[in-house]
GROMACS .gro file of N, CA and C in nm:
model
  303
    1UNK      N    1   6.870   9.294  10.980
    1UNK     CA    2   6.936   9.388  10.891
    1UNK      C    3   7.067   9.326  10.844
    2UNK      N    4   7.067   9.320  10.712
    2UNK     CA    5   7.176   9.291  10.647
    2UNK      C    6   7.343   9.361  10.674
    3UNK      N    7   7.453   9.314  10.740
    3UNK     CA    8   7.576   9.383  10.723
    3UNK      C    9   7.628   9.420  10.593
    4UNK      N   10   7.670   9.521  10.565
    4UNK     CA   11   7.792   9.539  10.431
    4UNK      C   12   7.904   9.445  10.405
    5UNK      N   13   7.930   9.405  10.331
    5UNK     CA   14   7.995   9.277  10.314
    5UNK      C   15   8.119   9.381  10.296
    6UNK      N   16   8.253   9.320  10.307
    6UNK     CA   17   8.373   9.436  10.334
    6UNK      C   18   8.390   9.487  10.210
    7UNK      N   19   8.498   9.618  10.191
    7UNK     CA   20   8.470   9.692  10.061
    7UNK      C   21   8.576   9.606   9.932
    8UNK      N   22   8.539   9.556   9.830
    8UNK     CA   23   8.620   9.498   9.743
    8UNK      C   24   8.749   9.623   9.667
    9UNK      N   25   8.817   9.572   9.649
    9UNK     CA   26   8.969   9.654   9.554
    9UNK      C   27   8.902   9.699   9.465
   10UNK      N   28   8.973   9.823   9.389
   10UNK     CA   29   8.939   9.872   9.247
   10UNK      C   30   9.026   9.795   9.163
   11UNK      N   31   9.117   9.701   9.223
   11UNK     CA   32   9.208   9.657   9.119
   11UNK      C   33   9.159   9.515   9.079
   12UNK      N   34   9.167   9.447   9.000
   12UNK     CA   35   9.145   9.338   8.943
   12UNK      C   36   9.274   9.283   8.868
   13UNK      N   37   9.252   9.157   8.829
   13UNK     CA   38   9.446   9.065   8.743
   13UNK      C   39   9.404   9.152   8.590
   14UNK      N   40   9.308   9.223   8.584
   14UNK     CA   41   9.298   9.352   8.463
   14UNK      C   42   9.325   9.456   8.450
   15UNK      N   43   9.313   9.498   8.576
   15UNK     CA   44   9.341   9.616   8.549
   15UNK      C   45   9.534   9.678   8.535
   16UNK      N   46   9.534   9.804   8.463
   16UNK     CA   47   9.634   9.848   8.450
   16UNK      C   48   9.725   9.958   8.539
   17UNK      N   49   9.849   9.940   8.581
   17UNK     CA   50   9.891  10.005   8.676
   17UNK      C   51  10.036  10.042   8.613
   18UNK      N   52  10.080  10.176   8.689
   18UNK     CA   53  10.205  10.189   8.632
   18UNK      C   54  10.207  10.323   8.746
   19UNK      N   55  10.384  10.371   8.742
   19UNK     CA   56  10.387  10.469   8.822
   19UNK      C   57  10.333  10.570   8.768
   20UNK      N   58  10.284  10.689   8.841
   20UNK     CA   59  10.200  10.804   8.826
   20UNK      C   60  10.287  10.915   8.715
   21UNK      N   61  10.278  10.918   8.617
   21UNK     CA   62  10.389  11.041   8.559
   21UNK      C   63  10.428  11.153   8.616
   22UNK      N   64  10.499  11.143   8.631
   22UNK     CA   65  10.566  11.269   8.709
   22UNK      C   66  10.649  11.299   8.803
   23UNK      N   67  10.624  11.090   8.867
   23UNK     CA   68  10.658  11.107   9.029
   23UNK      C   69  10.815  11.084   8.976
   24UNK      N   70  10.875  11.097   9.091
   24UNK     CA   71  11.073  11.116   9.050
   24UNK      C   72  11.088  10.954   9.128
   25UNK      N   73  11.171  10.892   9.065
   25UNK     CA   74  11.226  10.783   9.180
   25UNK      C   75  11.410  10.823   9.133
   26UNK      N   76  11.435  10.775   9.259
   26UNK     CA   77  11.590  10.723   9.312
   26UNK      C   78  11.602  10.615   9.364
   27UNK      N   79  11.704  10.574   9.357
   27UNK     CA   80  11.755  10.440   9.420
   27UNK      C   81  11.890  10.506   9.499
   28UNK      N   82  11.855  10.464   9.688
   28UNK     CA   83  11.918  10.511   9.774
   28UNK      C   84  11.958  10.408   9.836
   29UNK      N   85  12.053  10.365   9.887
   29UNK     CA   86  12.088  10.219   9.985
   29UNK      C   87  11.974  10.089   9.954
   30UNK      N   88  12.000  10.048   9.844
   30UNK     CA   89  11.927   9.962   9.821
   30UNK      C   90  11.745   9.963   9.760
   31UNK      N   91  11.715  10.099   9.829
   31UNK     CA   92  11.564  10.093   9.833
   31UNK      C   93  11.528  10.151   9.743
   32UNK      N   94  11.412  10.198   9.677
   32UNK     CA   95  11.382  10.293   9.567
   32UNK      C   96  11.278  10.422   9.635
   33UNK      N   97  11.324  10.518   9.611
   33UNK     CA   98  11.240  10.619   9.660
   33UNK      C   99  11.132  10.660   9.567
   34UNK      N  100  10.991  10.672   9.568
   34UNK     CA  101  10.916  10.758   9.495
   34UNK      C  102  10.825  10.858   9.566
   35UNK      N  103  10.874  10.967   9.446
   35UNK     CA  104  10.836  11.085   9.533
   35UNK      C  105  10.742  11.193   9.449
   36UNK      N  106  10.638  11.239   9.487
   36UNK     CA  107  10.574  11.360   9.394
   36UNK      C  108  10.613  11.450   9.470
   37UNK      N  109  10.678  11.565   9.383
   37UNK     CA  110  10.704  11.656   9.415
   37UNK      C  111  10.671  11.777   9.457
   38UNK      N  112  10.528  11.746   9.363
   38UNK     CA  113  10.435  11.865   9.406
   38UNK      C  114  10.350  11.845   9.534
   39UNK      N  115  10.347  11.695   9.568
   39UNK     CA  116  10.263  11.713   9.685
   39UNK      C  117  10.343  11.650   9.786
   40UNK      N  118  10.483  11.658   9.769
   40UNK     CA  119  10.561  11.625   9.912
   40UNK      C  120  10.520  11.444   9.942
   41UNK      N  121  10.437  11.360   9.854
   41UNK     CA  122  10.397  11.250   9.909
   41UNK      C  123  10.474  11.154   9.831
   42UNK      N  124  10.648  11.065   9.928
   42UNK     CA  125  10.668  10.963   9.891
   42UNK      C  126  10.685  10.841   9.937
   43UNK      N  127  10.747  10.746   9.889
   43UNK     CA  128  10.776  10.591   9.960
   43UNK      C  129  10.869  10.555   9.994
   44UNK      N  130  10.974  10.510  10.023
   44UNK     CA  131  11.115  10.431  10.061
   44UNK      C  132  11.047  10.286  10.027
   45UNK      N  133  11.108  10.211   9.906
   45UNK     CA  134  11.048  10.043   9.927
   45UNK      C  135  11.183   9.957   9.898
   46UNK      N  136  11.158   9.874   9.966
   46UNK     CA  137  11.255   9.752   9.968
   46UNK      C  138  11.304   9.684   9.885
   47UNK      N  139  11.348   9.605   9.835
   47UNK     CA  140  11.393   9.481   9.731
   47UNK      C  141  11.249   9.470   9.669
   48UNK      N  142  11.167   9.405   9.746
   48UNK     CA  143  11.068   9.341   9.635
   48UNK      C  144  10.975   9.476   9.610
   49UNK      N  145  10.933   9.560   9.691
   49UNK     CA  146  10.861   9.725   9.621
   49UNK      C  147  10.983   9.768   9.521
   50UNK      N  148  11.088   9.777   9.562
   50UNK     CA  149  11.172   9.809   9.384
   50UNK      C  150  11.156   9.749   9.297
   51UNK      N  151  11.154   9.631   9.305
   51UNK     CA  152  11.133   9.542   9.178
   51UNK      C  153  11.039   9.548   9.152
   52UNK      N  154  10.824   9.566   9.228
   52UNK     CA  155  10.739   9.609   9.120
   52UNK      C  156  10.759   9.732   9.082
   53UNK      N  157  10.873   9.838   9.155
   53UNK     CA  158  10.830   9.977   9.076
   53UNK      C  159  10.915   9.945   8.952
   54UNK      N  160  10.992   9.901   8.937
   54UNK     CA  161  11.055   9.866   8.842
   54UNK      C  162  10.931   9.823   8.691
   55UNK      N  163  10.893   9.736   8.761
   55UNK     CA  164  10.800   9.633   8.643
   55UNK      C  165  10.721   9.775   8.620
   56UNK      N  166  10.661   9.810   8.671
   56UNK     CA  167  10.486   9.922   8.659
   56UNK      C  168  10.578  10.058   8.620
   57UNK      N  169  10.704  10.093   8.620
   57UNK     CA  170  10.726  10.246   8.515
   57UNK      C  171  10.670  10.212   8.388
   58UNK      N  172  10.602  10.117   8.329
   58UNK     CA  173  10.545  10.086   8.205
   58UNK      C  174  10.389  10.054   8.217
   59UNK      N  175  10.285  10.077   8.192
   59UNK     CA  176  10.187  10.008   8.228
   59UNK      C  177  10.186   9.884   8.226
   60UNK      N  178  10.116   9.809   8.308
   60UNK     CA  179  10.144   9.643   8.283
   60UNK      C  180  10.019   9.623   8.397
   61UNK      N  181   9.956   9.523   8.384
   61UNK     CA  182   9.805   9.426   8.463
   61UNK      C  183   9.872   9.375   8.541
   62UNK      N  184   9.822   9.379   8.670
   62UNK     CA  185   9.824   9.356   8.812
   62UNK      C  186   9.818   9.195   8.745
   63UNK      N  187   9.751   9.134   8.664
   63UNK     CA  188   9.775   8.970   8.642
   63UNK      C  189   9.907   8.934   8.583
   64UNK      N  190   9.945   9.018   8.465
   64UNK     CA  191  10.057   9.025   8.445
   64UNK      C  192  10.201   9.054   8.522
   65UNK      N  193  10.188   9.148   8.655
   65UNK     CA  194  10.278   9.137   8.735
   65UNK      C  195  10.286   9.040   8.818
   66UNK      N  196  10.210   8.963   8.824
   66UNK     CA  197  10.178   8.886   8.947
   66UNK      C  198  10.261   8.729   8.857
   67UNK      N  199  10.239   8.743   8.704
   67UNK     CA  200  10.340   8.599   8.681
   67UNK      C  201  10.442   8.648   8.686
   68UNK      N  202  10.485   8.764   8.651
   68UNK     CA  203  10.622   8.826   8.663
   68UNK      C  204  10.717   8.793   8.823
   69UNK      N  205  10.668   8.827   8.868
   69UNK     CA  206  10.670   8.817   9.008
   69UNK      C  207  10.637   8.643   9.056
   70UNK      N  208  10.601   8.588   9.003
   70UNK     CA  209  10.584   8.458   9.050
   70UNK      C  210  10.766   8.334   8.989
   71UNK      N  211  10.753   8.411   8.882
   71UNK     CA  212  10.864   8.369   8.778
   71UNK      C  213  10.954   8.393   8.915
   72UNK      N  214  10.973   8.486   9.003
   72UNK     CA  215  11.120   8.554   9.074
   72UNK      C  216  11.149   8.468   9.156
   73UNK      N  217  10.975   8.535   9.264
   73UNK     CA  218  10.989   8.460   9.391
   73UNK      C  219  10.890   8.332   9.444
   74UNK      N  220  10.929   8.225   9.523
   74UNK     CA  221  10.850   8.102   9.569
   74UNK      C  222  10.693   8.187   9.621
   75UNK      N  223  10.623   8.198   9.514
   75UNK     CA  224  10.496   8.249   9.582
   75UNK      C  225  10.405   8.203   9.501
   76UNK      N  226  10.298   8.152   9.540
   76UNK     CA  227  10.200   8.123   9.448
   76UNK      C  228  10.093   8.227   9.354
   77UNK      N  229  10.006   8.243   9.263
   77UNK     CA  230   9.941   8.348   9.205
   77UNK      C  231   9.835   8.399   9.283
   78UNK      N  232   9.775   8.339   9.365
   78UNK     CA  233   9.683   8.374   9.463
   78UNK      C  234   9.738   8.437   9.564
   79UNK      N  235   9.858   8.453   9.639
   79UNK     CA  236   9.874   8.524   9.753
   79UNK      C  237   9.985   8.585   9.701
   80UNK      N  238  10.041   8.602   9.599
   80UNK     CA  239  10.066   8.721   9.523
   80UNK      C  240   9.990   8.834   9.483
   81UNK      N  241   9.831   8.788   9.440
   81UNK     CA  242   9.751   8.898   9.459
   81UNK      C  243   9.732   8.953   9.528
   82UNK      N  244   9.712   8.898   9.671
   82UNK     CA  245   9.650   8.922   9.747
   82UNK      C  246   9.788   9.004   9.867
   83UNK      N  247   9.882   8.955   9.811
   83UNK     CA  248  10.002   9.082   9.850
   83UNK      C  249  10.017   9.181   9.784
   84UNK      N  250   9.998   9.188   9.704
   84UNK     CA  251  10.061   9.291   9.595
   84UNK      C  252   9.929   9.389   9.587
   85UNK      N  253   9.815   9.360   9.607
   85UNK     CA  254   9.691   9.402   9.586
   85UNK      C  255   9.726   9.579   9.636
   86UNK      N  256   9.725   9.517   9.808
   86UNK     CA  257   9.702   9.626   9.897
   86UNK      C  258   9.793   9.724   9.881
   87UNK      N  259   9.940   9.710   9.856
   87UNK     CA  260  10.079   9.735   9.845
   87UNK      C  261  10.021   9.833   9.756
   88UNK      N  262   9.996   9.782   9.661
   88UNK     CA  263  10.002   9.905   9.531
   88UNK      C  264   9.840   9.997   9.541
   89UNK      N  265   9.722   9.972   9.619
   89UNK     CA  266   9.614  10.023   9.654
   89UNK      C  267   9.682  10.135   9.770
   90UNK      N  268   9.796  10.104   9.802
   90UNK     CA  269   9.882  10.205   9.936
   90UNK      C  270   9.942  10.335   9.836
   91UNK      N  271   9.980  10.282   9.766
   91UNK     CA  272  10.095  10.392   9.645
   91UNK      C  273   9.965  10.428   9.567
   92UNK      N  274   9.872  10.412   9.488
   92UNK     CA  275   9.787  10.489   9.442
   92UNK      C  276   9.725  10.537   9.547
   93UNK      N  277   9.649  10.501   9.658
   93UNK     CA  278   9.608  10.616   9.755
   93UNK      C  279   9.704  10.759   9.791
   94UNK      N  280   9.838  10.727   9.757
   94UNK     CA  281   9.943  10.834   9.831
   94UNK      C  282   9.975  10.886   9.690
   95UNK      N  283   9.935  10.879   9.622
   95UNK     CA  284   9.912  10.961   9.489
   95UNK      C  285  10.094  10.923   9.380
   96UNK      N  286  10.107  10.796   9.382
   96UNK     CA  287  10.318  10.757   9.355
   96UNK      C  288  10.224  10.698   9.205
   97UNK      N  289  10.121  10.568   9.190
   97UNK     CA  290  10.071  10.513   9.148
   97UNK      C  291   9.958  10.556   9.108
   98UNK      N  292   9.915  10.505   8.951
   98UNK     CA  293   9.771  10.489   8.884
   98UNK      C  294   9.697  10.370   8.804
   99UNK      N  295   9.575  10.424   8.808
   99UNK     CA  296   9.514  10.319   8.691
   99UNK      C  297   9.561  10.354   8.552
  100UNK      N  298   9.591  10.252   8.452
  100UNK     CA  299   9.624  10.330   8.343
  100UNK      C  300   9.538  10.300   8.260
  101UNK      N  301   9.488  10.364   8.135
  101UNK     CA  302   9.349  10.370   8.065
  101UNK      C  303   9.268  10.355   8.096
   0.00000   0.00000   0.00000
């Protein structure tokens, strides 16, 4: 019997992401807060989660953030994806983040 091979991302270097409309952010001691209000569900993120929430209040491709983000920090495009992937698969599960179109 064949195993399930593990479950792949909905996100791809295509697809489009941006914060969820609606959600509120602040910037508190450094970090950026995002928060929905209606469902009590937010984040506290660091230097580099501020700086993609920063980039994604606009829609913009997970490929496109990822040179953005490569431009900043010593990281290559491959394990930039593969950081950034889950990170932002965390904030759209907690309802901060979406697909856009």
């Amino acid at each position: 019997m064949t195993q399930p091979g593990p479950t792949s991302s909905v996100l791809s270097p295509e697809t489009l992401v941006r914060i969820r409309p609606g959600i509120l952010t602040a910037e508190m001691d450094g970090e950026t807060v995002l928060l929905d209000a209606e469902s009590g569900a937010y984040s506290a993120l660091g230097s580099t989660g501020s700086r993609i929430a920063a980039m994604i209040a606009e829609p913009v491709s997970l490929g496109d953030l990822c040179r953005r983000l490569t431009a900043i920090y010593a990281v290559d495009p491959e394990t930039c994806l593969a950081d950034v992937t889950p990170f932002l698969e965390g904030l759209i599960g907690d309802g901060l983040v979406d697909i856009a179109g």
